[in-house]
CSV table of C-alpha atoms in Angstrom, one decimal:
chain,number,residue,atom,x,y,z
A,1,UNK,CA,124.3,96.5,86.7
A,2,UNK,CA,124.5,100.4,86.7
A,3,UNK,CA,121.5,101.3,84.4
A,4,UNK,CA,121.8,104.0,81.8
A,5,UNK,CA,118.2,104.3,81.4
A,6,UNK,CA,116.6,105.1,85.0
A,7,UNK,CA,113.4,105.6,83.6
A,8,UNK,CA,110.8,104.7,81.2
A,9,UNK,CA,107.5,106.2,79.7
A,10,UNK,CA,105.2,105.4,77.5
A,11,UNK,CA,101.3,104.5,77.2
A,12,UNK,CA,99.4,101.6,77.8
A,13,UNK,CA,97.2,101.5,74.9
A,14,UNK,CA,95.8,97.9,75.8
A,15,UNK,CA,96.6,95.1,78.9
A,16,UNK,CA,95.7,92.0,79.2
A,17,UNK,CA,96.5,90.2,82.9
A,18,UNK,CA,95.4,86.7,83.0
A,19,UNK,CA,95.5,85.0,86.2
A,20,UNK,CA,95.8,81.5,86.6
A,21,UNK,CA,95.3,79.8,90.4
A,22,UNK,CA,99.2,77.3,90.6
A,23,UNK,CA,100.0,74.7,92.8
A,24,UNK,CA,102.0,76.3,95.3
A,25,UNK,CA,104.8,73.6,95.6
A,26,UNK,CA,105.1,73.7,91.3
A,27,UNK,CA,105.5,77.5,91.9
A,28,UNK,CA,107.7,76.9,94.6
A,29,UNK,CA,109.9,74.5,92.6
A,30,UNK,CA,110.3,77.5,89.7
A,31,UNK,CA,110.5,80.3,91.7
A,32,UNK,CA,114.5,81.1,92.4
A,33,UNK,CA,115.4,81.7,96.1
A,34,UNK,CA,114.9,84.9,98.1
A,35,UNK,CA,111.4,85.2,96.5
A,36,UNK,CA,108.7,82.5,97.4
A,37,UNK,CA,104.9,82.4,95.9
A,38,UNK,CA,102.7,84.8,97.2
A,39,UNK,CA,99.4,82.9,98.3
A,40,UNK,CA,95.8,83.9,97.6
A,41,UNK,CA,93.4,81.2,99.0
A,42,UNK,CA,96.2,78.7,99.5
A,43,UNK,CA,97.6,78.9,95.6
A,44,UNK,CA,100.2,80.4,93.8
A,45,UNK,CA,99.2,83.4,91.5
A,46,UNK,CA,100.4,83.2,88.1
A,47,UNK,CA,99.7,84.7,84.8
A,48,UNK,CA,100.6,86.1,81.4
A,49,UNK,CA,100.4,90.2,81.1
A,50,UNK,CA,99.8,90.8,77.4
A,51,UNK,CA,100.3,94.8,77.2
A,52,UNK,CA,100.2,97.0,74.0
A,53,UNK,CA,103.1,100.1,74.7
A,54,UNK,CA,102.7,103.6,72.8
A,55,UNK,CA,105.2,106.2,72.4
A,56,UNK,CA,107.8,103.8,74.5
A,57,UNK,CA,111.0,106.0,75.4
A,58,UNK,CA,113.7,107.1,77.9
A,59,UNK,CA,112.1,109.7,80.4
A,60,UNK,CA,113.6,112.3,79.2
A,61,UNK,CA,112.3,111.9,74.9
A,62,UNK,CA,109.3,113.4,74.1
A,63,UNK,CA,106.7,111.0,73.5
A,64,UNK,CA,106.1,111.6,69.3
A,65,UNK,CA,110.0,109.9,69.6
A,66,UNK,CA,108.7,106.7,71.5
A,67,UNK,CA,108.4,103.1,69.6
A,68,UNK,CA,105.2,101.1,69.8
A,69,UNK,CA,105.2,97.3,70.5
A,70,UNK,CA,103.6,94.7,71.3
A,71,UNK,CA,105.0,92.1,75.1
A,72,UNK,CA,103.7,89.4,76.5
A,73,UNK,CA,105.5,88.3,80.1
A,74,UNK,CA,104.5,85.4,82.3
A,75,UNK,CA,105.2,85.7,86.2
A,76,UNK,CA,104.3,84.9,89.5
A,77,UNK,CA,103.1,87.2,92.1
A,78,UNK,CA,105.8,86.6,94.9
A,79,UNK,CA,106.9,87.5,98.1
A,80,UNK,CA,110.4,88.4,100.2
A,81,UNK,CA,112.0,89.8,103.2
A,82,UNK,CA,114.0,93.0,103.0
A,83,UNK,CA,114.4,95.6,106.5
A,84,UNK,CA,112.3,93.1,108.6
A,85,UNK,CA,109.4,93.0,106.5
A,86,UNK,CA,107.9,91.2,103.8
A,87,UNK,CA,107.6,92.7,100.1
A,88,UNK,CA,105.4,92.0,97.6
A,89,UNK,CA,105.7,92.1,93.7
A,90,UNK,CA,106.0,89.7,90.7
A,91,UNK,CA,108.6,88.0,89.2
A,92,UNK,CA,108.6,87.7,85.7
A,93,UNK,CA,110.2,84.3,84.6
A,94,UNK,CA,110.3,85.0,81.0
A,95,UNK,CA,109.4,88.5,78.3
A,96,UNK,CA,108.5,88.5,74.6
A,97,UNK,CA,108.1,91.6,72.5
A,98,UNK,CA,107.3,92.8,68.8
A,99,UNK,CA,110.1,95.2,68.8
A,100,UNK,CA,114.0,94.7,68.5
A,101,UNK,CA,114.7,98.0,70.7
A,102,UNK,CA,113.4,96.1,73.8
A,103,UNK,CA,115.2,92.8,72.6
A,104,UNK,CA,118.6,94.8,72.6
A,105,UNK,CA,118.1,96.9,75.3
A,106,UNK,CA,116.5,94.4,78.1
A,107,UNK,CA,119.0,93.2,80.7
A,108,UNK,CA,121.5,95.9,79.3
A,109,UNK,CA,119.8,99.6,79.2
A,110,UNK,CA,116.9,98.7,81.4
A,111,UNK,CA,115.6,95.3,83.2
A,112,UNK,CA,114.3,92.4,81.8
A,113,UNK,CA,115.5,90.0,79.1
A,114,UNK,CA,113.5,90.2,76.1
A,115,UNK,CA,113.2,87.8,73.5
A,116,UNK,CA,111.8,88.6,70.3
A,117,UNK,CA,108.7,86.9,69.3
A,118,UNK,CA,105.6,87.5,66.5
A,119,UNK,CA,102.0,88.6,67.8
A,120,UNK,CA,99.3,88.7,65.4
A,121,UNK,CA,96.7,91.4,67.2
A,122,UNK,CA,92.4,91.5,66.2
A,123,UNK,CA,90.6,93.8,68.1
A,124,UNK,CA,87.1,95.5,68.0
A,125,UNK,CA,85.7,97.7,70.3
A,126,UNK,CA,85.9,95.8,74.0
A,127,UNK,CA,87.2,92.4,72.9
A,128,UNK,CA,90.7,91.3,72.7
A,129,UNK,CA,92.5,88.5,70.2
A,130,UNK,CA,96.1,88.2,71.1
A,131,UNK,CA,98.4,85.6,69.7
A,132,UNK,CA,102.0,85.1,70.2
A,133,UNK,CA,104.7,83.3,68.7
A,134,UNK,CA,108.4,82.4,69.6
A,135,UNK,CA,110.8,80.2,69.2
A,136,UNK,CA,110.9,78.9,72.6
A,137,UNK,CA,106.9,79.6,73.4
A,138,UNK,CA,103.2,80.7,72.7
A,139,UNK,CA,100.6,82.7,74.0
A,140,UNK,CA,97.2,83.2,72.9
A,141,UNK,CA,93.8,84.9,74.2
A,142,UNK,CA,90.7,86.1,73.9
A,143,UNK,CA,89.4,87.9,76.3
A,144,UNK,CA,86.4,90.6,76.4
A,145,UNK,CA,85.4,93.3,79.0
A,146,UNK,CA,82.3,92.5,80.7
A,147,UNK,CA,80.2,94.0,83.6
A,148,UNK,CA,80.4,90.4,85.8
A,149,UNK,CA,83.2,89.0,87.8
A,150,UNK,CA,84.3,85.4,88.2
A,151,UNK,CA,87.0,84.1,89.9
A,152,UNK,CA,87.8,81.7,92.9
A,153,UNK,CA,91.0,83.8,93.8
A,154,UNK,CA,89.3,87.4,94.3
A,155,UNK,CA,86.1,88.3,95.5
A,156,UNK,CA,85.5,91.5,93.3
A,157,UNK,CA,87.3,92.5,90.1
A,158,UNK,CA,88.6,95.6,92.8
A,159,UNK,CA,90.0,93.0,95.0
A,160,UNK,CA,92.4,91.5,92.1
A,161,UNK,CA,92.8,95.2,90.4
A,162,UNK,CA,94.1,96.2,94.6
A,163,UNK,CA,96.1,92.8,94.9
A,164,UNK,CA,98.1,93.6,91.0
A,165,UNK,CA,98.9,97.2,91.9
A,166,UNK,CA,100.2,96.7,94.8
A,167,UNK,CA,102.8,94.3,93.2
A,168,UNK,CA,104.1,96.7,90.9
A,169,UNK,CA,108.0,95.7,91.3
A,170,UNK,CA,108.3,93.3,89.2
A,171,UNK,CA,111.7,91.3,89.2
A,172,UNK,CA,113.5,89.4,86.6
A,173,UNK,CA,117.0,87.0,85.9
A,174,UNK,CA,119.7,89.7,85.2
A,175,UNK,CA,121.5,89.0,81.7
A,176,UNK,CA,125.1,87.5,83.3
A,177,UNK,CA,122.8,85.2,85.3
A,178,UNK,CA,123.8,86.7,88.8
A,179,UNK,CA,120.5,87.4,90.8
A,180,UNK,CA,117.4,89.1,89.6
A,181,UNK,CA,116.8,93.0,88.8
A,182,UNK,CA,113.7,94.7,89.5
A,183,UNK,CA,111.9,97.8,87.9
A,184,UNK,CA,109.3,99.2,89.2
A,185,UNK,CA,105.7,100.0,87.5
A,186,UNK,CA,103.7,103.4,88.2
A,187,UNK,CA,100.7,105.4,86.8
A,188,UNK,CA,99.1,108.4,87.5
A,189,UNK,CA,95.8,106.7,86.8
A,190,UNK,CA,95.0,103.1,87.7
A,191,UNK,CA,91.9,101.7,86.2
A,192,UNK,CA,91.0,98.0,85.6
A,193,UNK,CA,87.9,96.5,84.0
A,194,UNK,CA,86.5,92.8,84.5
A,195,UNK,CA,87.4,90.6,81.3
A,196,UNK,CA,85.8,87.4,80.3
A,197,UNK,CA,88.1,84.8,78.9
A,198,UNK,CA,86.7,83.2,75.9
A,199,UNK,CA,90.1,81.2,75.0
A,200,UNK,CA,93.3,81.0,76.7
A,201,UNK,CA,96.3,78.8,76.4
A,202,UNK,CA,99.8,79.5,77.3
A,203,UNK,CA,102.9,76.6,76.4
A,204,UNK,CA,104.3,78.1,79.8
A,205,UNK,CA,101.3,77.2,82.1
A,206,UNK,CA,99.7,74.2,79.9
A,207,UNK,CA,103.6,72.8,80.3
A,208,UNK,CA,103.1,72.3,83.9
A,209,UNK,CA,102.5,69.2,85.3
A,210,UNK,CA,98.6,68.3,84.8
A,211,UNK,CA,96.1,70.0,87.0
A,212,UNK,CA,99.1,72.4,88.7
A,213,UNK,CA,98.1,75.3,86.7
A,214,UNK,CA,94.2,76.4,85.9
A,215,UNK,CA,93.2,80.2,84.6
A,216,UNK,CA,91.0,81.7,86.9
A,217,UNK,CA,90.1,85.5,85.6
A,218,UNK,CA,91.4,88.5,84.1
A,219,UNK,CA,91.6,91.9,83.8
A,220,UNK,CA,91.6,94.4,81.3
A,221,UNK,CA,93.7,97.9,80.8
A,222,UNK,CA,93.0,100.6,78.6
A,223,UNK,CA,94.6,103.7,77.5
A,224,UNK,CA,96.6,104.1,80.5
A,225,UNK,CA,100.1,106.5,81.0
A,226,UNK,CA,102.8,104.6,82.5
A,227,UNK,CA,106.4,104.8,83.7
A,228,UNK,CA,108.9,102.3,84.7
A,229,UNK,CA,111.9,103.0,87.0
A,230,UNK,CA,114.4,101.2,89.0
A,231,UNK,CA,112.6,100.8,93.2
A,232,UNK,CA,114.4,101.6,96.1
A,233,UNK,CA,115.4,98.2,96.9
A,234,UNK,CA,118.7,96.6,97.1
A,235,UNK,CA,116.8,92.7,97.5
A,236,UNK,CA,118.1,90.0,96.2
């Protein structure tokens, strides 16, 4: 697909990334071909990024023209082979979002189908409620930022912040079904804080065959700029 939008902008007011440790052969089994699980520990790594958007626009609109909404995507890290060496990034099996711009445009104007989907939002000072609602699945959270760490998949809360930037192409089905598109994520400033989760449940990852999927730890954004564009890579 030729894209009319090359490039996105917009500010990350607030992200959520849960991480939940998979069985690698149920990731395997849901995970299309070129890409395969990328392994931490000898699991899969998936997990829902719940991420608030300011000022949300074309590269080229100034920002006080953007939309704000709210998107919750679930993914798998993955891996492929592209010029004899292996790539890393995420793809993102399904998005939701609060706003019909990104429902319209996903898949057509810029990657990534969007379906459009209800969240109901509560947040004071450094803890996050998140709940969302579609036709076809749920999501809710509560997570708060905290100064301790705990995960089986990374060591330090550096370690997973290091291991999700550098998977910052994340791919996804193209709208006519044929292959997978990517976009890719950047910021000028990358900062992630350790999050505790209180409450988590996702229909995507509870759906999975009992014991397969398990949330291990997450991370929290805050008040970030970011950009989208389409990567210099021709894989799939």
């Amino acid at each position: 697909m030729n894209l009319l939008l090359r490039t996105l902008r917009g500010r990350m007011r607030r992200r959520l990334l849960l991480t939940y440790r998979v069985d690698p052969a149920v990731a395997g089994g849901i995970i299309p071909a070129p890409f395969r699980p990328q392994l931490v520990d000898g699991s899969a790594v998936g997990g829902v990024c719940l991420i608030a958007l300011t000022e949300l626009r074309p590269g080229w609109v100034r920002p006080r023209w953007g939309i704000s909404t709210e998107n919750a995507a679930h993914r798998f890290a993955v891996e492929w082979d592209e010029g004899g060496a292996t790539r890393t990034g995420v793809y993102v099996i399904e998005r939701h979002s609060s706003d019909i711009v990104p429902v319209v445009g996903g898949g057509r104007f810029f990657p990534g189908i969007q379906r459009r989907a209800r969240f109901v939002i509560e947040e004071t000072g450094a803890r996050f409620r998140v709940g969302m609602e579609a036709s076809d699945a749920s999501v809710f959270a509560d997570v708060e930022v905290t100064d301790g760490w705990e995960s089986t998949l990374f060591p330090t809360v550096d370690d997973a912040s290091q291991f999700y930037r550098a998977g910052s192409i994340g791919w996804s089905p193209r709208r006519d079904g044929r292959g997978a598109e990517a976009v890719e994520l950047s910021t000028t400033r990358w900062v992630a804080e350790a999050g505790r989760v209180n409450e988590v449940g996702s229909s995507f990852f509870d759906g999975l065959p009992r014991g397969a999927a398990q949330i291990d730890s997450a991370l929290v954004m805050r008040d970030l700029p970011v950009s989208w564009r389409r990567p210099a890579t021709t894989c799939p």
